[in-house]
Amino acid sequence: AGVDEVAVELRDGTMTFPTIKVFVETEVKGSPLEALLDEESYQGVIKEAEEKLQQFCADDAVTMPMDAFVITGAKK
């Protein structure tokens, strides 16, 4: 593709959502998982997430660590 000077950097970060349900909706509905889950399975994912992610709930929000890879390059 003619891209040189490619760099990959892992950056620490956090993500915040108003509720666990909104987090699950964002992660599932914005990915290929949506086509793989029927409504019953989707509701099961929400229920399990609400149980497992309680430690990240405070002050009417859900805040979790989320690292991200940032890839940069230049085309000459």
PDB file of N, CA and C in Angstrom:
ATOM      1  N   ALA A   1       0.816  -1.202   0.000  1.00  0.00           N
ATOM      2  CA  ALA A   1       0.000   0.000   0.000  1.00  0.00           C
ATOM      3  C   ALA A   1       0.852   1.255   0.000  1.00  0.00           C
ATOM      4  N   GLY A   2       2.154   1.079   0.068  1.00  0.00           N
ATOM      5  CA  GLY A   2       3.025   2.243   0.035  1.00  0.00           C
ATOM      6  C   GLY A   2       3.091   3.013   1.334  1.00  0.00           C
ATOM      7  N   VAL A   3       2.782   2.380   2.434  1.00  0.00           N
ATOM      8  CA  VAL A   3       2.821   3.054   3.730  1.00  0.00           C
ATOM      9  C   VAL A   3       4.139   2.718   4.412  1.00  0.00           C
ATOM     10  N   ASP A   4       4.861   3.737   4.824  1.00  0.00           N
ATOM     11  CA  ASP A   4       6.131   3.577   5.523  1.00  0.00           C
ATOM     12  C   ASP A   4       5.999   4.125   6.941  1.00  0.00           C
ATOM     13  N   GLU A   5       7.041   3.904   7.704  1.00  0.00           N
ATOM     14  CA  GLU A   5       7.114   4.464   9.052  1.00  0.00           C
ATOM     15  C   GLU A   5       5.878   4.109   9.886  1.00  0.00           C
ATOM     16  N   VAL A   6       5.500   2.843   9.852  1.00  0.00           N
ATOM     17  CA  VAL A   6       4.339   2.390  10.613  1.00  0.00           C
ATOM     18  C   VAL A   6       4.743   2.191  12.070  1.00  0.00           C
ATOM     19  N   ALA A   7       3.932   2.688  12.971  1.00  0.00           N
ATOM     20  CA  ALA A   7       4.169   2.532  14.409  1.00  0.00           C
ATOM     21  C   ALA A   7       2.895   2.023  15.063  1.00  0.00           C
ATOM     22  N   VAL A   8       3.063   1.117  16.012  1.00  0.00           N
ATOM     23  CA  VAL A   8       1.939   0.582  16.779  1.00  0.00           C
ATOM     24  C   VAL A   8       2.204   0.886  18.241  1.00  0.00           C
ATOM     25  N   GLU A   9       1.238   1.527  18.886  1.00  0.00           N
ATOM     26  CA  GLU A   9       1.394   1.908  20.283  1.00  0.00           C
ATOM     27  C   GLU A   9       0.155   1.473  21.063  1.00  0.00           C
ATOM     28  N   LEU A  10       0.365   0.811  22.201  1.00  0.00           N
ATOM     29  CA  LEU A  10      -0.736   0.435  23.085  1.00  0.00           C
ATOM     30  C   LEU A  10      -0.927   1.552  24.097  1.00  0.00           C
ATOM     31  N   ARG A  11      -2.115   2.111  24.133  1.00  0.00           N
ATOM     32  CA  ARG A  11      -2.412   3.198  25.071  1.00  0.00           C
ATOM     33  C   ARG A  11      -3.439   2.741  26.089  1.00  0.00           C
ATOM     34  N   ASP A  12      -3.177   3.073  27.354  1.00  0.00           N
ATOM     35  CA  ASP A  12      -4.127   2.798  28.425  1.00  0.00           C
ATOM     36  C   ASP A  12      -5.267   3.801  28.333  1.00  0.00           C
ATOM     37  N   GLY A  13      -6.441   3.358  28.689  1.00  0.00           N
ATOM     38  CA  GLY A  13      -7.575   4.262  28.689  1.00  0.00           C
ATOM     39  C   GLY A  13      -8.728   3.703  29.496  1.00  0.00           C
ATOM     40  N   THR A  14      -9.813   4.417  29.497  1.00  0.00           N
ATOM     41  CA  THR A  14     -11.041   3.974  30.149  1.00  0.00           C
ATOM     42  C   THR A  14     -12.214   4.277  29.235  1.00  0.00           C
ATOM     43  N   MET A  15     -13.296   3.583  29.489  1.00  0.00           N
ATOM     44  CA  MET A  15     -14.541   3.861  28.773  1.00  0.00           C
ATOM     45  C   MET A  15     -15.638   4.016  29.803  1.00  0.00           C
ATOM     46  N   THR A  16     -16.578   4.892  29.514  1.00  0.00           N
ATOM     47  CA  THR A  16     -17.671   5.157  30.439  1.00  0.00           C
ATOM     48  C   THR A  16     -18.992   5.081  29.685  1.00  0.00           C
ATOM     49  N   PHE A  17     -19.947   4.388  30.292  1.00  0.00           N
ATOM     50  CA  PHE A  17     -21.295   4.255  29.747  1.00  0.00           C
ATOM     51  C   PHE A  17     -22.285   4.551  30.856  1.00  0.00           C
ATOM     52  N   PRO A  18     -23.481   5.013  30.516  1.00  0.00           N
ATOM     53  CA  PRO A  18     -24.463   5.317  31.561  1.00  0.00           C
ATOM     54  C   PRO A  18     -24.959   4.075  32.297  1.00  0.00           C
ATOM     55  N   THR A  19     -25.015   2.929  31.589  1.00  0.00           N
ATOM     56  CA  THR A  19     -25.468   1.677  32.211  1.00  0.00           C
ATOM     57  C   THR A  19     -24.740   0.497  31.562  1.00  0.00           C
ATOM     58  N   ILE A  20     -24.780  -0.625  32.234  1.00  0.00           N
ATOM     59  CA  ILE A  20     -24.204  -1.845  31.661  1.00  0.00           C
ATOM     60  C   ILE A  20     -24.978  -2.241  30.411  1.00  0.00           C
ATOM     61  N   LYS A  21     -26.277  -2.066  30.435  1.00  0.00           N
ATOM     62  CA  LYS A  21     -27.095  -2.407  29.268  1.00  0.00           C
ATOM     63  C   LYS A  21     -26.672  -1.605  28.037  1.00  0.00           C
ATOM     64  N   VAL A  22     -26.388  -0.325  28.210  1.00  0.00           N
ATOM     65  CA  VAL A  22     -25.927   0.503  27.086  1.00  0.00           C
ATOM     66  C   VAL A  22     -24.558   0.021  26.604  1.00  0.00           C
ATOM     67  N   PHE A  23     -23.680  -0.360  27.537  1.00  0.00           N
ATOM     68  CA  PHE A  23     -22.382  -0.909  27.152  1.00  0.00           C
ATOM     69  C   PHE A  23     -22.561  -2.163  26.301  1.00  0.00           C
ATOM     70  N   VAL A  24     -23.385  -3.108  26.763  1.00  0.00           N
ATOM     71  CA  VAL A  24     -23.607  -4.349  26.011  1.00  0.00           C
ATOM     72  C   VAL A  24     -24.210  -4.039  24.653  1.00  0.00           C
ATOM     73  N   GLU A  25     -25.178  -3.154  24.601  1.00  0.00           N
ATOM     74  CA  GLU A  25     -25.802  -2.792  23.321  1.00  0.00           C
ATOM     75  C   GLU A  25     -24.758  -2.254  22.347  1.00  0.00           C
ATOM     76  N   THR A  26     -23.875  -1.391  22.829  1.00  0.00           N
ATOM     77  CA  THR A  26     -22.833  -0.814  21.977  1.00  0.00           C
ATOM     78  C   THR A  26     -21.890  -1.895  21.458  1.00  0.00           C
ATOM     79  N   GLU A  27     -21.471  -2.785  22.341  1.00  0.00           N
ATOM     80  CA  GLU A  27     -20.523  -3.825  21.960  1.00  0.00           C
ATOM     81  C   GLU A  27     -21.143  -4.874  21.032  1.00  0.00           C
ATOM     82  N   VAL A  28     -22.396  -5.241  21.273  1.00  0.00           N
ATOM     83  CA  VAL A  28     -23.036  -6.294  20.476  1.00  0.00           C
ATOM     84  C   VAL A  28     -23.624  -5.745  19.182  1.00  0.00           C
ATOM     85  N   LYS A  29     -24.390  -4.688  19.289  1.00  0.00           N
ATOM     86  CA  LYS A  29     -25.086  -4.169  18.103  1.00  0.00           C
ATOM     87  C   LYS A  29     -24.124  -3.543  17.095  1.00  0.00           C
ATOM     88  N   GLY A  30     -22.927  -3.189  17.541  1.00  0.00           N
ATOM     89  CA  GLY A  30     -21.952  -2.609  16.635  1.00  0.00           C
ATOM     90  C   GLY A  30     -20.903  -3.601  16.168  1.00  0.00           C
ATOM     91  N   SER A  31     -21.242  -4.886  16.229  1.00  0.00           N
ATOM     92  CA  SER A  31     -20.261  -5.909  15.856  1.00  0.00           C
ATOM     93  C   SER A  31     -20.947  -7.079  15.159  1.00  0.00           C
ATOM     94  N   PRO A  32     -20.169  -8.013  14.648  1.00  0.00           N
ATOM     95  CA  PRO A  32     -20.757  -9.208  14.030  1.00  0.00           C
ATOM     96  C   PRO A  32     -21.552 -10.084  15.008  1.00  0.00           C
ATOM     97  N   LEU A  33     -21.380  -9.860  16.302  1.00  0.00           N
ATOM     98  CA  LEU A  33     -22.144 -10.635  17.286  1.00  0.00           C
ATOM     99  C   LEU A  33     -23.652 -10.478  17.103  1.00  0.00           C
ATOM    100  N   GLU A  34     -24.063  -9.316  16.639  1.00  0.00           N
ATOM    101  CA  GLU A  34     -25.500  -9.058  16.495  1.00  0.00           C
ATOM    102  C   GLU A  34     -26.183 -10.140  15.658  1.00  0.00           C
ATOM    103  N   ALA A  35     -25.544 -10.563  14.583  1.00  0.00           N
ATOM    104  CA  ALA A  35     -26.146 -11.569  13.700  1.00  0.00           C
ATOM    105  C   ALA A  35     -26.128 -12.965  14.316  1.00  0.00           C
ATOM    106  N   LEU A  36     -25.315 -13.163  15.348  1.00  0.00           N
ATOM    107  CA  LEU A  36     -25.176 -14.489  15.943  1.00  0.00           C
ATOM    108  C   LEU A  36     -26.069 -14.729  17.153  1.00  0.00           C
ATOM    109  N   LEU A  37     -26.647 -13.659  17.708  1.00  0.00           N
ATOM    110  CA  LEU A  37     -27.445 -13.781  18.924  1.00  0.00           C
ATOM    111  C   LEU A  37     -28.925 -13.564  18.648  1.00  0.00           C
ATOM    112  N   ASP A  38     -29.747 -14.505  19.093  1.00  0.00           N
ATOM    113  CA  ASP A  38     -31.183 -14.252  19.063  1.00  0.00           C
ATOM    114  C   ASP A  38     -31.533 -13.419  20.299  1.00  0.00           C
ATOM    115  N   GLU A  39     -32.773 -12.990  20.415  1.00  0.00           N
ATOM    116  CA  GLU A  39     -33.171 -12.092  21.504  1.00  0.00           C
ATOM    117  C   GLU A  39     -32.950 -12.721  22.875  1.00  0.00           C
ATOM    118  N   GLU A  40     -33.249 -13.999  23.017  1.00  0.00           N
ATOM    119  CA  GLU A  40     -33.056 -14.675  24.302  1.00  0.00           C
ATOM    120  C   GLU A  40     -31.571 -14.687  24.698  1.00  0.00           C
ATOM    121  N   SER A  41     -30.709 -14.995  23.750  1.00  0.00           N
ATOM    122  CA  SER A  41     -29.270 -15.006  24.016  1.00  0.00           C
ATOM    123  C   SER A  41     -28.760 -13.608  24.341  1.00  0.00           C
ATOM    124  N   TYR A  42     -29.252 -12.619  23.619  1.00  0.00           N
ATOM    125  CA  TYR A  42     -28.858 -11.231  23.866  1.00  0.00           C
ATOM    126  C   TYR A  42     -29.240 -10.812  25.285  1.00  0.00           C
ATOM    127  N   GLN A  43     -30.437 -11.144  25.705  1.00  0.00           N
ATOM    128  CA  GLN A  43     -30.873 -10.819  27.066  1.00  0.00           C
ATOM    129  C   GLN A  43     -30.013 -11.559  28.097  1.00  0.00           C
ATOM    130  N   GLY A  44     -29.583 -12.774  27.764  1.00  0.00           N
ATOM    131  CA  GLY A  44     -28.687 -13.521  28.641  1.00  0.00           C
ATOM    132  C   GLY A  44     -27.343 -12.839  28.792  1.00  0.00           C
ATOM    133  N   VAL A  45     -26.834 -12.277  27.703  1.00  0.00           N
ATOM    134  CA  VAL A  45     -25.565 -11.535  27.753  1.00  0.00           C
ATOM    135  C   VAL A  45     -25.722 -10.316  28.665  1.00  0.00           C
ATOM    136  N   ILE A  46     -26.822  -9.608  28.527  1.00  0.00           N
ATOM    137  CA  ILE A  46     -27.062  -8.436  29.375  1.00  0.00           C
ATOM    138  C   ILE A  46     -27.119  -8.855  30.844  1.00  0.00           C
ATOM    139  N   LYS A  47     -27.849  -9.910  31.149  1.00  0.00           N
ATOM    140  CA  LYS A  47     -27.986 -10.361  32.533  1.00  0.00           C
ATOM    141  C   LYS A  47     -26.631 -10.750  33.117  1.00  0.00           C
ATOM    142  N   GLU A  48     -25.845 -11.508  32.370  1.00  0.00           N
ATOM    143  CA  GLU A  48     -24.536 -11.927  32.875  1.00  0.00           C
ATOM    144  C   GLU A  48     -23.601 -10.728  33.033  1.00  0.00           C
ATOM    145  N   ALA A  49     -23.641  -9.804  32.090  1.00  0.00           N
ATOM    146  CA  ALA A  49     -22.805  -8.605  32.189  1.00  0.00           C
ATOM    147  C   ALA A  49     -23.181  -7.791  33.422  1.00  0.00           C
ATOM    148  N   GLU A  50     -24.476  -7.674  33.695  1.00  0.00           N
ATOM    149  CA  GLU A  50     -24.914  -6.924  34.876  1.00  0.00           C
ATOM    150  C   GLU A  50     -24.408  -7.577  36.159  1.00  0.00           C
ATOM    151  N   GLU A  51     -24.307  -8.904  36.174  1.00  0.00           N
ATOM    152  CA  GLU A  51     -23.779  -9.612  37.346  1.00  0.00           C
ATOM    153  C   GLU A  51     -22.262  -9.453  37.459  1.00  0.00           C
ATOM    154  N   LYS A  52     -21.555  -9.625  36.362  1.00  0.00           N
ATOM    155  CA  LYS A  52     -20.087  -9.667  36.377  1.00  0.00           C
ATOM    156  C   LYS A  52     -19.428  -8.295  36.431  1.00  0.00           C
ATOM    157  N   LEU A  53     -20.106  -7.254  35.974  1.00  0.00           N
ATOM    158  CA  LEU A  53     -19.479  -5.940  35.857  1.00  0.00           C
ATOM    159  C   LEU A  53     -19.862  -4.956  36.961  1.00  0.00           C
ATOM    160  N   GLN A  54     -20.499  -5.455  38.013  1.00  0.00           N
ATOM    161  CA  GLN A  54     -20.916  -4.579  39.112  1.00  0.00           C
ATOM    162  C   GLN A  54     -19.750  -3.795  39.720  1.00  0.00           C
ATOM    163  N   GLN A  55     -18.561  -4.386  39.733  1.00  0.00           N
ATOM    164  CA  GLN A  55     -17.411  -3.708  40.327  1.00  0.00           C
ATOM    165  C   GLN A  55     -17.045  -2.412  39.611  1.00  0.00           C
ATOM    166  N   PHE A  56     -17.521  -2.230  38.397  1.00  0.00           N
ATOM    167  CA  PHE A  56     -17.203  -1.032  37.625  1.00  0.00           C
ATOM    168  C   PHE A  56     -18.303   0.031  37.702  1.00  0.00           C
ATOM    169  N   CYS A  57     -19.354  -0.233  38.469  1.00  0.00           N
ATOM    170  CA  CYS A  57     -20.481   0.691  38.587  1.00  0.00           C
ATOM    171  C   CYS A  57     -20.292   1.622  39.780  1.00  0.00           C
ATOM    172  N   ALA A  58     -20.428   2.913  39.533  1.00  0.00           N
ATOM    173  CA  ALA A  58     -20.369   3.923  40.590  1.00  0.00           C
ATOM    174  C   ALA A  58     -20.878   5.241  40.029  1.00  0.00           C
ATOM    175  N   ASP A  59     -21.477   6.040  40.891  1.00  0.00           N
ATOM    176  CA  ASP A  59     -21.908   7.383  40.503  1.00  0.00           C
ATOM    177  C   ASP A  59     -22.767   7.384  39.244  1.00  0.00           C
ATOM    178  N   ASP A  60     -23.708   6.478  39.169  1.00  0.00           N
ATOM    179  CA  ASP A  60     -24.646   6.422  38.039  1.00  0.00           C
ATOM    180  C   ASP A  60     -23.964   6.243  36.694  1.00  0.00           C
ATOM    181  N   ALA A  61     -22.828   5.534  36.676  1.00  0.00           N
ATOM    182  CA  ALA A  61     -22.134   5.264  35.416  1.00  0.00           C
ATOM    183  C   ALA A  61     -21.336   3.979  35.556  1.00  0.00           C
ATOM    184  N   VAL A  62     -20.942   3.454  34.425  1.00  0.00           N
ATOM    185  CA  VAL A  62     -20.088   2.276  34.359  1.00  0.00           C
ATOM    186  C   VAL A  62     -18.776   2.736  33.742  1.00  0.00           C
ATOM    187  N   THR A  63     -17.680   2.597  34.483  1.00  0.00           N
ATOM    188  CA  THR A  63     -16.373   3.012  33.986  1.00  0.00           C
ATOM    189  C   THR A  63     -15.426   1.830  34.096  1.00  0.00           C
ATOM    190  N   MET A  64     -14.855   1.442  32.946  1.00  0.00           N
ATOM    191  CA  MET A  64     -13.978   0.273  32.889  1.00  0.00           C
ATOM    192  C   MET A  64     -12.688   0.606  32.172  1.00  0.00           C
ATOM    193  N   PRO A  65     -11.611  -0.116  32.514  1.00  0.00           N
ATOM    194  CA  PRO A  65     -10.377   0.066  31.752  1.00  0.00           C
ATOM    195  C   PRO A  65     -10.562  -0.459  30.327  1.00  0.00           C
ATOM    196  N   MET A  66      -9.976   0.232  29.360  1.00  0.00           N
ATOM    197  CA  MET A  66     -10.050  -0.205  27.974  1.00  0.00           C
ATOM    198  C   MET A  66      -8.809   0.294  27.253  1.00  0.00           C
ATOM    199  N   ASP A  67      -7.903  -0.628  26.988  1.00  0.00           N
ATOM    200  CA  ASP A  67      -6.704  -0.274  26.243  1.00  0.00           C
ATOM    201  C   ASP A  67      -7.025  -0.250  24.753  1.00  0.00           C
ATOM    202  N   ALA A  68      -6.210   0.473  24.004  1.00  0.00           N
ATOM    203  CA  ALA A  68      -6.428   0.570  22.563  1.00  0.00           C
ATOM    204  C   ALA A  68      -5.082   0.601  21.846  1.00  0.00           C
ATOM    205  N   PHE A  69      -5.027  -0.053  20.710  1.00  0.00           N
ATOM    206  CA  PHE A  69      -3.853   0.039  19.848  1.00  0.00           C
ATOM    207  C   PHE A  69      -4.061   1.227  18.915  1.00  0.00           C
ATOM    208  N   VAL A  70      -3.076   2.109  18.848  1.00  0.00           N
ATOM    209  CA  VAL A  70      -3.094   3.233  17.924  1.00  0.00           C
ATOM    210  C   VAL A  70      -2.020   2.970  16.885  1.00  0.00           C
ATOM    211  N   ILE A  71      -2.425   2.888  15.629  1.00  0.00           N
ATOM    212  CA  ILE A  71      -1.516   2.588  14.528  1.00  0.00           C
ATOM    213  C   ILE A  71      -1.398   3.829  13.654  1.00  0.00           C
ATOM    214  N   THR A  72      -0.173   4.246  13.432  1.00  0.00           N
ATOM    215  CA  THR A  72       0.068   5.407  12.582  1.00  0.00           C
ATOM    216  C   THR A  72       1.063   5.044  11.482  1.00  0.00           C
ATOM    217  N   GLY A  73       1.003   5.772  10.414  1.00  0.00           N
ATOM    218  CA  GLY A  73       1.922   5.549   9.287  1.00  0.00           C
ATOM    219  C   GLY A  73       1.897   6.744   8.359  1.00  0.00           C
ATOM    220  N   ALA A  74       2.824   6.742   7.447  1.00  0.00           N
ATOM    221  CA  ALA A  74       2.895   7.839   6.481  1.00  0.00           C
ATOM    222  C   ALA A  74       3.077   7.245   5.083  1.00  0.00           C
ATOM    223  N   LYS A  75       2.376   7.789   4.130  1.00  0.00           N
ATOM    224  CA  LYS A  75       2.497   7.352   2.733  1.00  0.00           C
ATOM    225  C   LYS A  75       3.442   8.302   2.019  1.00  0.00           C
ATOM    226  N   LYS A  76       4.456   7.740   1.420  1.00  0.00           N
ATOM    227  CA  LYS A  76       5.447   8.595   0.736  1.00  0.00           C
ATOM    228  C   LYS A  76       5.139   8.706  -0.739  1.00  0.00           C
TER     229      LYS A  76
END
